[in-house]
Coordinates of C-alpha atoms in Angstrom, one line a residue:
M1 CA 168.5 10.3 150.2
K2 CA 165.4 8.6 148.7
A3 CA 163.1 11.1 150.4
S4 CA 165.2 14.0 149.1
K5 CA 164.9 12.6 145.5
S6 CA 161.1 12.1 146.0
I7 CA 160.7 15.7 147.1
Q8 CA 162.8 16.9 144.2
F9 CA 160.7 14.8 141.8
I10 CA 157.4 16.1 143.2
S11 CA 158.7 19.7 143.0
Q12 CA 159.6 19.2 139.3
L13 CA 156.2 17.6 138.6
V14 CA 154.3 20.5 140.2
S15 CA 156.4 23.0 138.3
L16 CA 155.6 21.2 135.0
V17 CA 151.9 21.1 135.8
A18 CA 152.0 24.9 136.6
I19 CA 153.8 25.6 133.3
L20 CA 151.2 23.6 131.4
C21 CA 148.3 25.3 133.1
C22 CA 149.6 28.8 132.8
A23 CA 150.9 28.6 129.3
P24 CA 147.5 28.8 127.6
L25 CA 146.7 31.9 129.6
A26 CA 150.0 33.5 128.5
W27 CA 149.4 32.6 124.9
A28 CA 145.9 34.1 125.1
Q29 CA 146.9 37.4 126.8
A30 CA 150.4 38.1 125.5
P31 CA 151.1 39.3 121.9
G32 CA 153.0 36.9 119.8
T33 CA 156.8 37.3 119.6
T34 CA 157.5 35.2 116.5
A35 CA 159.6 36.7 113.8
P36 CA 157.8 38.7 111.2
T37 CA 156.9 36.8 108.1
T38 CA 156.1 37.9 104.5
P39 CA 152.4 38.6 104.2
A40 CA 150.5 36.1 102.2
A41 CA 149.1 37.1 98.9
I42 CA 145.6 38.6 99.2
T43 CA 143.0 36.3 97.6
P44 CA 140.5 38.2 95.5
P45 CA 136.9 37.9 96.8
L46 CA 134.7 35.4 95.1
A47 CA 132.2 36.8 92.7
S48 CA 128.7 36.8 94.1
K49 CA 126.5 34.1 92.8
P50 CA 122.7 34.6 92.6
I51 CA 120.5 32.0 94.2
L52 CA 118.5 30.2 91.6
D53 CA 115.3 28.3 91.8
T54 CA 117.3 25.1 91.2
D55 CA 119.2 25.7 94.4
L56 CA 116.1 25.2 96.4
S57 CA 115.1 21.9 94.9
G58 CA 117.5 19.9 97.0
T59 CA 116.6 21.4 100.3
P60 CA 116.3 18.5 102.7
V61 CA 112.9 17.9 104.5
P62 CA 112.1 15.4 107.2
S63 CA 111.1 12.0 105.9
P64 CA 107.5 10.7 106.4
E65 CA 109.0 7.9 108.6
S66 CA 110.6 10.4 111.0
R67 CA 107.5 12.5 111.1
A68 CA 105.3 9.5 111.9
K69 CA 107.3 9.0 115.1
G70 CA 106.2 12.4 116.4
D71 CA 108.2 15.6 117.0
P72 CA 108.5 16.1 120.7
D73 CA 111.3 18.7 120.5
G74 CA 109.8 20.7 117.6
S75 CA 112.9 20.2 115.4
L76 CA 110.9 18.7 112.5
T77 CA 107.9 21.0 112.4
G78 CA 108.1 24.1 110.2
N79 CA 110.4 23.6 107.3
V80 CA 110.7 24.2 103.6
S81 CA 107.8 21.9 102.8
D82 CA 105.5 24.3 104.6
I83 CA 106.1 27.2 102.2
T84 CA 103.2 27.7 99.8
V85 CA 104.1 26.8 96.3
A86 CA 102.4 29.0 93.6
D87 CA 102.9 26.5 90.7
P88 CA 103.3 22.8 91.7
K89 CA 104.7 22.1 88.2
K90 CA 107.6 24.5 88.7
G91 CA 108.1 23.5 92.3
L92 CA 109.5 25.8 95.0
T93 CA 110.9 29.1 93.6
I94 CA 112.7 32.2 95.0
S95 CA 109.5 34.1 94.5
D96 CA 107.6 31.6 96.7
V97 CA 110.1 32.1 99.5
A98 CA 110.1 35.9 99.2
N99 CA 106.3 36.0 99.2
Q100 CA 106.2 33.8 102.2
V101 CA 108.6 36.1 104.1
G102 CA 106.5 39.1 103.3
Q103 CA 103.3 37.4 104.2
N104 CA 104.8 36.2 107.5
K105 CA 105.8 39.8 108.4
I106 CA 102.3 41.0 107.7
A107 CA 100.7 38.0 109.5
I108 CA 102.8 38.9 112.6
N109 CA 101.5 42.4 112.5
F110 CA 97.9 41.3 111.9
V111 CA 98.0 38.9 114.9
W112 CA 99.7 41.5 117.1
T113 CA 97.1 44.2 116.2
L114 CA 94.1 41.9 116.6
I115 CA 95.2 40.5 120.0
T116 CA 95.9 44.0 121.4
G117 CA 92.6 45.1 120.0
Y118 CA 90.9 42.2 122.0
L119 CA 92.7 43.6 125.1
V120 CA 91.3 47.0 124.5
M121 CA 87.8 45.6 124.1
F122 CA 88.2 43.9 127.5
M123 CA 88.7 47.3 129.0
Q124 CA 84.9 47.7 128.5
L125 CA 84.4 45.4 131.5
G126 CA 86.8 47.6 133.6
F127 CA 84.8 50.7 132.8
A128 CA 81.6 48.9 133.7
L129 CA 82.8 47.7 137.1
L130 CA 84.5 51.0 137.9
E131 CA 81.5 53.2 137.1
T132 CA 79.0 50.8 138.7
G133 CA 81.0 50.5 141.9
L134 CA 81.2 54.3 142.2
A135 CA 77.4 54.7 141.7
R136 CA 74.8 53.7 144.3
A137 CA 73.3 50.2 144.3
K138 CA 69.9 51.5 143.1
N139 CA 71.5 52.5 139.8
A140 CA 73.8 49.4 139.3
N141 CA 71.6 47.8 136.6
H142 CA 71.3 51.1 134.6
T143 CA 75.0 51.8 134.8
M144 CA 76.1 48.3 133.7
M145 CA 73.5 48.4 130.9
M146 CA 74.9 51.7 129.6
N147 CA 78.4 50.2 129.6
M148 CA 77.3 47.2 127.6
A149 CA 74.9 49.0 125.2
V150 CA 77.5 51.6 124.2
Y151 CA 79.6 48.8 122.7
G152 CA 76.9 47.7 120.3
I153 CA 75.5 51.2 119.6
G154 CA 78.9 52.7 119.1
M155 CA 80.1 49.9 116.8
F156 CA 77.0 50.0 114.6
A157 CA 77.4 53.8 114.1
Y158 CA 81.1 53.5 113.5
W159 CA 80.6 50.7 110.9
L160 CA 77.9 52.7 109.1
I161 CA 79.6 56.1 109.1
G162 CA 82.3 56.8 111.6
F163 CA 85.1 54.6 110.2
A164 CA 84.9 56.0 106.7
I165 CA 85.0 59.6 108.1
Q166 CA 88.0 58.8 110.3
M167 CA 90.1 56.5 108.2
G168 CA 88.7 56.7 104.6
G169 CA 91.6 58.8 103.4
V170 CA 94.4 57.6 105.6
G171 CA 96.3 56.0 102.7
A172 CA 98.6 53.0 102.9
V173 CA 99.2 51.6 106.4
V174 CA 102.4 49.8 105.6
N175 CA 102.4 47.6 108.7
L176 CA 99.1 46.1 107.6
G177 CA 100.0 45.4 104.0
G178 CA 98.9 48.7 102.5
T179 CA 95.2 49.3 103.1
A180 CA 95.1 50.8 99.6
P181 CA 91.3 51.3 99.3
L182 CA 91.4 53.9 102.1
S183 CA 92.6 56.6 99.7
A184 CA 90.0 59.4 99.5
E185 CA 90.4 62.4 101.9
F186 CA 88.2 65.4 101.4
T187 CA 90.4 68.5 101.6
A188 CA 90.0 72.2 101.6
T189 CA 92.8 74.7 100.6
L190 CA 93.7 77.2 103.3
F191 CA 96.8 79.4 103.3
G192 CA 97.8 77.7 100.1
K193 CA 98.0 74.3 101.9
P194 CA 95.7 71.2 101.8
F195 CA 93.6 70.7 105.0
G196 CA 92.3 67.2 105.2
L197 CA 88.8 67.3 106.8
F198 CA 87.2 63.8 106.5
G199 CA 87.6 60.5 104.8
Q200 CA 85.3 59.3 102.0
H201 CA 85.9 55.5 101.6
G202 CA 84.8 52.7 103.8
F203 CA 81.1 53.0 104.6
F204 CA 79.7 49.6 105.7
L205 CA 83.2 48.2 105.1
M206 CA 82.1 47.5 101.5
H207 CA 82.4 50.9 99.9
K208 CA 85.2 51.4 97.3
G209 CA 87.0 48.1 97.8
T210 CA 87.2 48.3 101.6
Y211 CA 86.2 44.6 101.9
D212 CA 89.9 44.0 102.5
V213 CA 91.8 42.0 105.1
G214 CA 94.1 44.8 106.1
V215 CA 91.2 47.2 106.4
M216 CA 89.3 44.7 108.6
V217 CA 92.2 44.6 111.1
L218 CA 92.4 48.4 111.1
F219 CA 88.6 48.7 111.6
L220 CA 88.6 46.4 114.6
F221 CA 91.5 48.1 116.3
Q222 CA 90.1 51.6 115.6
M223 CA 86.6 50.6 116.6
V224 CA 87.6 49.5 120.2
F225 CA 89.5 52.8 120.6
M226 CA 86.4 54.8 119.6
D227 CA 84.3 52.7 122.0
T228 CA 86.6 53.6 124.8
G229 CA 86.0 57.2 124.1
A230 CA 82.2 56.7 123.9
T231 CA 82.1 55.0 127.3
I232 CA 83.7 58.0 129.1
P233 CA 80.5 60.2 129.2
T234 CA 78.5 57.5 130.9
G235 CA 80.6 57.9 134.1
A236 CA 80.0 61.6 134.3
A237 CA 76.3 61.3 133.6
V238 CA 75.6 58.3 135.8
E239 CA 72.5 58.2 138.1
R240 CA 70.5 60.7 136.2
W241 CA 70.8 60.1 132.5
K242 CA 67.8 58.9 130.4
F243 CA 68.7 55.7 128.6
S244 CA 67.1 57.0 125.4
A245 CA 69.3 60.2 125.5
F246 CA 72.4 58.1 126.3
A247 CA 71.7 55.8 123.2
V248 CA 71.3 58.8 120.8
T249 CA 74.4 60.5 122.2
S250 CA 76.5 57.3 121.8
F251 CA 75.4 57.0 118.2
L252 CA 76.3 60.6 117.4
F253 CA 79.7 60.3 119.2
A254 CA 80.7 57.2 117.2
A255 CA 79.4 58.5 113.9
F256 CA 80.6 62.1 114.0
T257 CA 82.2 63.6 117.1
Y258 CA 85.0 61.1 117.6
P259 CA 85.7 60.3 113.9
L260 CA 86.1 63.9 112.9
F261 CA 88.9 64.7 115.4
A262 CA 90.4 61.2 114.9
N263 CA 90.6 61.9 111.2
W264 CA 92.4 65.2 111.8
A265 CA 95.0 63.5 114.1
W266 CA 95.2 59.9 112.7
G267 CA 93.5 59.7 109.4
G268 CA 95.6 62.0 107.4
G269 CA 93.8 65.2 108.4
W270 CA 95.0 68.7 108.9
L271 CA 96.4 68.4 112.4
S272 CA 98.7 65.6 111.4
A273 CA 99.9 67.7 108.5
L274 CA 101.0 70.7 110.7
G275 CA 104.6 69.5 110.3
A276 CA 104.6 68.9 106.6
N277 CA 102.6 72.1 105.8
F278 CA 103.9 74.6 108.4
G279 CA 107.1 73.1 109.8
L280 CA 105.6 72.5 113.3
G281 CA 107.6 69.4 114.5
K282 CA 106.2 66.2 113.1
G283 CA 102.7 67.6 113.1
Y284 CA 100.2 67.0 115.9
C285 CA 101.3 63.7 117.5
D286 CA 99.2 61.4 119.7
F287 CA 100.7 57.9 119.7
A288 CA 97.8 56.0 121.3
G289 CA 95.1 58.6 122.1
S290 CA 95.5 60.8 125.2
G291 CA 93.8 63.4 123.0
V292 CA 92.0 61.5 120.3
V293 CA 90.3 59.0 122.7
H294 CA 90.5 60.3 126.3
A295 CA 90.4 64.1 126.0
V296 CA 87.7 63.9 123.3
G297 CA 85.7 61.6 125.6
G298 CA 86.4 63.8 128.6
V299 CA 85.3 67.1 127.1
S300 CA 82.2 65.4 125.7
A301 CA 81.4 64.1 129.3
L302 CA 81.9 67.7 130.5
A303 CA 79.3 69.0 128.0
I304 CA 76.8 66.4 129.0
A305 CA 77.3 66.9 132.7
M306 CA 76.8 70.6 132.3
I307 CA 73.5 70.1 130.5
L308 CA 72.3 67.4 133.0
G309 CA 73.1 69.3 136.1
P310 CA 74.1 67.7 139.5
R311 CA 72.3 64.8 141.1
I312 CA 69.7 65.6 143.7
G313 CA 71.4 66.1 147.0
K314 CA 74.9 66.6 145.6
F315 CA 75.1 70.3 146.6
S316 CA 73.6 71.9 149.7
R317 CA 71.6 75.1 149.4
D318 CA 74.7 77.1 150.0
G319 CA 76.5 75.3 147.2
K320 CA 78.7 73.1 149.3
P321 CA 79.3 69.7 147.7
Q322 CA 78.0 66.7 149.7
V323 CA 79.6 63.2 149.7
I324 CA 77.6 60.5 147.9
L325 CA 79.2 57.3 148.8
A326 CA 80.1 54.6 146.3
H327 CA 78.2 51.3 146.9
D328 CA 81.1 48.9 146.2
I329 CA 84.7 49.8 146.3
V330 CA 85.7 46.3 145.5
L331 CA 84.1 46.7 142.0
V332 CA 86.0 50.0 141.7
I333 CA 89.4 48.6 142.3
T334 CA 88.7 45.5 140.2
G335 CA 87.7 47.8 137.4
C336 CA 90.9 49.8 137.7
L337 CA 93.1 46.7 137.5
I338 CA 91.2 45.4 134.5
L339 CA 91.7 48.7 132.7
A340 CA 95.4 48.8 133.5
F341 CA 95.7 45.3 132.0
G342 CA 93.9 46.3 128.9
W343 CA 96.2 49.3 128.5
F344 CA 98.9 46.9 127.4
G345 CA 96.8 46.5 124.3
F346 CA 96.0 50.2 124.1
N347 CA 99.5 51.6 124.0
P348 CA 101.9 48.9 122.6
G349 CA 99.2 47.9 120.1
S350 CA 99.2 51.3 118.6
T351 CA 102.3 50.4 116.6
L352 CA 99.9 48.3 114.5
G353 CA 102.6 45.7 114.2
A354 CA 105.4 43.8 115.9
S355 CA 107.7 43.4 112.9
G356 CA 109.6 46.0 111.0
N357 CA 109.4 49.9 111.0
G358 CA 110.8 50.3 114.5
N359 CA 108.0 48.1 116.0
L360 CA 110.3 46.4 118.4
R361 CA 109.9 49.5 120.5
I362 CA 106.7 47.8 121.8
S363 CA 108.9 46.8 124.8
S364 CA 109.6 50.4 125.7
I365 CA 106.0 51.4 125.2
A366 CA 104.8 48.7 127.6
V367 CA 107.4 49.6 130.3
N368 CA 106.5 53.3 129.9
T369 CA 102.9 52.4 130.4
M370 CA 103.6 50.5 133.6
L371 CA 105.9 53.2 135.0
A372 CA 103.4 56.0 134.5
S373 CA 100.6 54.0 136.0
A374 CA 102.7 53.3 139.1
T375 CA 103.8 56.9 139.6
G376 CA 100.3 58.2 139.0
L377 CA 99.0 55.8 141.7
L378 CA 101.7 56.7 144.1
S379 CA 101.4 60.5 143.8
A380 CA 97.6 60.5 144.0
M381 CA 97.7 58.2 147.1
L382 CA 100.3 60.3 148.8
Y383 CA 98.5 63.6 148.0
M384 CA 95.3 62.3 149.5
W385 CA 97.1 60.8 152.5
I386 CA 98.9 64.1 153.2
V387 CA 96.0 66.5 152.5
Y388 CA 93.1 64.4 153.8
R389 CA 94.9 62.2 156.2
K390 CA 93.7 59.0 154.5
P391 CA 94.9 57.2 151.3
D392 CA 91.5 57.3 149.6
A393 CA 90.9 54.2 147.5
S394 CA 88.8 55.7 144.8
M395 CA 91.1 58.7 144.3
T396 CA 94.1 56.4 144.3
G397 CA 92.4 54.4 141.6
N398 CA 91.8 57.6 139.7
G399 CA 95.5 58.5 140.0
F400 CA 96.3 55.0 138.7
L401 CA 94.2 55.7 135.6
A402 CA 95.3 59.3 135.3
G403 CA 98.9 58.1 134.8
L404 CA 97.8 55.7 132.2
V405 CA 95.7 58.3 130.4
A406 CA 98.6 60.8 130.4
I407 CA 101.2 58.4 129.1
T408 CA 99.0 57.2 126.2
A409 CA 100.0 60.0 123.8
P410 CA 103.7 60.1 124.5
S411 CA 104.2 56.4 125.3
G412 CA 105.9 55.7 121.9
F413 CA 108.2 58.7 122.0
V414 CA 109.6 59.1 125.6
N415 CA 112.1 57.4 127.8
P416 CA 111.3 55.7 131.1
V417 CA 112.3 58.7 133.2
G418 CA 110.0 60.9 131.2
A419 CA 107.2 58.4 131.5
A420 CA 107.6 58.3 135.3
I421 CA 107.5 62.1 135.5
I422 CA 104.4 62.3 133.3
G423 CA 102.6 59.8 135.5
L424 CA 103.7 61.5 138.7
I425 CA 102.3 64.9 137.6
A426 CA 99.1 63.3 136.4
G427 CA 98.4 61.7 139.8
V428 CA 98.5 65.0 141.6
L429 CA 96.7 66.8 138.7
V430 CA 93.7 64.5 138.8
C431 CA 93.2 65.2 142.6
L432 CA 93.4 68.9 142.1
S433 CA 91.1 68.8 139.0
V434 CA 88.4 66.7 140.8
A435 CA 88.3 69.2 143.6
F436 CA 88.2 72.2 141.3
I437 CA 85.4 70.8 139.0
E438 CA 83.3 69.9 142.0
R439 CA 83.9 72.9 144.3
G440 CA 84.8 75.6 141.9
L441 CA 82.7 74.8 138.8
K442 CA 79.9 73.1 140.8
I443 CA 79.7 70.3 138.2
D444 CA 78.7 66.8 139.4
D445 CA 81.0 64.1 137.9
P446 CA 80.4 61.0 140.0
V447 CA 83.4 59.0 138.8
G448 CA 85.8 61.9 138.0
A449 CA 85.7 61.1 134.2
V450 CA 86.3 64.7 133.2
S451 CA 89.4 65.0 135.3
V452 CA 90.9 61.5 134.6
H453 CA 90.2 61.5 130.9
G454 CA 89.7 65.2 129.9
V455 CA 92.3 67.0 132.0
C456 CA 94.9 64.3 132.2
G457 CA 94.4 63.5 128.5
I458 CA 95.2 67.1 127.7
W459 CA 98.2 66.9 130.0
G460 CA 99.4 63.8 128.1
V461 CA 99.1 65.6 124.7
I462 CA 101.2 68.5 126.1
S463 CA 103.7 66.3 127.8
L464 CA 104.6 64.7 124.4
G465 CA 105.6 68.2 123.2
L466 CA 107.9 68.4 126.2
F467 CA 109.4 65.0 126.8
A468 CA 109.7 63.3 123.4
D469 CA 113.4 62.4 123.2
G470 CA 113.9 61.9 119.5
K471 CA 115.0 58.3 119.9
S472 CA 112.0 56.6 118.3
N473 CA 112.3 55.5 114.7
Y474 CA 109.1 54.2 113.1
G475 CA 110.3 53.8 109.5
G476 CA 112.4 57.0 109.6
A477 CA 109.5 59.5 109.6
W478 CA 106.3 60.5 111.3
N479 CA 103.3 62.1 109.7
N480 CA 105.3 62.3 106.4
V481 CA 108.1 64.3 108.1
N482 CA 111.5 62.7 108.2
G483 CA 113.2 62.2 111.6
S484 CA 111.9 61.3 115.0
V485 CA 109.4 63.1 117.2
T486 CA 111.3 65.4 119.5
G487 CA 109.9 67.7 122.3
L488 CA 110.9 71.0 123.8
F489 CA 113.3 69.5 126.4
Y490 CA 115.2 67.8 123.6
G491 CA 115.5 70.7 121.2
D492 CA 112.3 71.1 119.2
A493 CA 109.9 73.8 120.5
S494 CA 107.8 73.6 117.4
Q495 CA 106.5 70.2 118.4
L496 CA 105.0 71.7 121.5
V497 CA 103.2 74.3 119.4
A498 CA 101.7 71.6 117.3
Q499 CA 100.5 69.8 120.4
L500 CA 98.9 73.0 121.8
I501 CA 97.0 73.5 118.5
G502 CA 95.6 70.1 119.0
V503 CA 94.6 70.9 122.6
A504 CA 92.9 74.1 121.4
T505 CA 91.0 72.1 118.8
I506 CA 89.8 69.6 121.4
I507 CA 88.5 72.3 123.7
G508 CA 87.2 74.7 121.0
F509 CA 85.7 72.3 118.4
V510 CA 85.0 69.0 120.2
F511 CA 83.6 70.5 123.4
T512 CA 81.4 72.9 121.4
L513 CA 80.1 70.2 119.1
S514 CA 79.3 67.9 122.0
F515 CA 77.6 70.7 123.9
V516 CA 75.4 71.5 120.8
F517 CA 74.4 67.9 120.4
A518 CA 73.6 67.6 124.1
W519 CA 71.6 70.8 124.1
V520 CA 69.5 69.9 121.0
L521 CA 68.8 66.4 122.4
D522 CA 67.7 68.0 125.7
L523 CA 65.2 70.1 123.7
L524 CA 64.0 67.2 121.6
I525 CA 63.7 64.3 124.0
G526 CA 65.1 65.5 127.3
Q527 CA 68.4 64.4 128.9
R528 CA 67.5 63.9 132.5
T529 CA 65.2 61.4 134.2
S530 CA 62.4 62.7 136.5
A531 CA 63.2 63.5 140.1
K532 CA 61.0 60.7 141.2
S533 CA 62.9 58.2 139.1
E534 CA 66.2 59.6 140.3
L535 CA 65.3 59.3 144.0
E536 CA 63.9 55.8 143.5
G537 CA 67.0 54.7 141.5
L538 CA 67.1 54.2 137.7
D539 CA 67.1 50.5 137.8
L540 CA 63.3 50.0 138.0
P541 CA 62.1 53.1 136.1
E542 CA 64.6 52.8 133.2
M543 CA 65.5 49.1 133.1
G544 CA 62.5 47.4 134.7
A545 CA 64.6 45.4 137.1
V546 CA 66.9 46.0 140.0
A547 CA 70.5 44.8 140.1
Y548 CA 70.2 43.4 143.7
P549 CA 66.7 42.0 144.2
E550 CA 67.6 40.3 147.5
F551 CA 68.6 43.6 149.1
E552 CA 66.3 46.2 150.5
L553 CA 67.3 49.5 149.1
K554 CA 66.1 52.7 150.9
S555 CA 65.7 56.0 149.2
P556 CA 66.6 59.1 151.2
S557 CA 63.6 60.8 152.8

């Protein structure tokens, strides 16, 4: 009897616990069944009350005693006492807070742009290692020296002349606080429309008020981009280029060739205005420089390589290309990886900011850059593996870089699938292009610079006109045309037309100007070293010292 009562008691207890546990779930999931009630009277909203300066006076701050004990968790550091007060007599005001917010936004953009600019400068080392590794050991000192000297020569010319031509009329760069002094663009009127041709403010970074903090950030970032373009011809001309001719060519490139096209694309010039003037999409678009940097450098390299002619022994008497082996593939692959790392400054940094105006898209740009490099590497490796039975390391590296070059222009405007496709095509394209330039055109390009940067740079410009998906939003407009950049596959064929006009300008104007400069220099001082110096190696004749003095280097008989 007692056992029966105990069992009954336990059963009732379990049921009670079950009811108590399940009831909250029932209350949460089931609608209420209480009787309807009369709705309460609606309380009118409180009138908005402006914040006054006096409201800020009582804002609590950490006491000196608490700060003296340290701040291990960071909860006391960074508070209202860190806001700059314009007038200590008035104390903290709303204006002080608003100014601090604005300055913080611009400071974030300054820091982002400067740091990404430093990454782009680091790419110079990648180019130096890549080109030196693909050259022969007897030319290593000469090749490294060109890659170092182009930085100083190019920067000096750009500071004197090039920056003003490129950006002297760009107008206000909002992300950098305005850059108001860069306000003079020389224009010509054609077809009743203004055609911007070159900037006029900014020589020596002192002219017309350009001694300005925002202008300085823009100069640094644009300078390292220019220097990337100036480095490209050294790869195509390696092992036979006079150092004196290289130096003059680098100066001319940084002062005139690069800045003119860059002005038309990025400095408020006529290519960028194709949308506003003629309704062609958003005008010529090139987010980070497939055209402005890489294709311009690539076609300049082509012009110089054509004037120089091939290295001795590169082609047999019947015109068949001969293999000239790289001396250090470890340097080549190291250089490729350094360049890929620097590209995280190249593409995401081209927002010129990380705060406001759609700049959070830096995450998409970085991922697009990674994806295109990966698919470019894979497609080049597989192509070489299938066609030549070996996954050639140097061509795989070129495919890696080809994907990066191609995604540079569209990186800010395409989705990840588009980025992967763009890189995939670039990896195969670079392999086909290297073979055609060498076997078909009989042009000697020791590192494949024309194919990687010129051909794949042009593909990047065109791909933007195809794959831009219209989802980007950088302040609601691009090149003074409202809306987002949209390519052919997403409904705007006119954008592709603008891109093709840009390509025609690179081939027609930039190549011609580069060829004329190279031809005149060849007449005046000569472009090519003597046959004796070339066979010996350029380290001793041109530089006065060899790169590897402990090694015995033998010239071919």
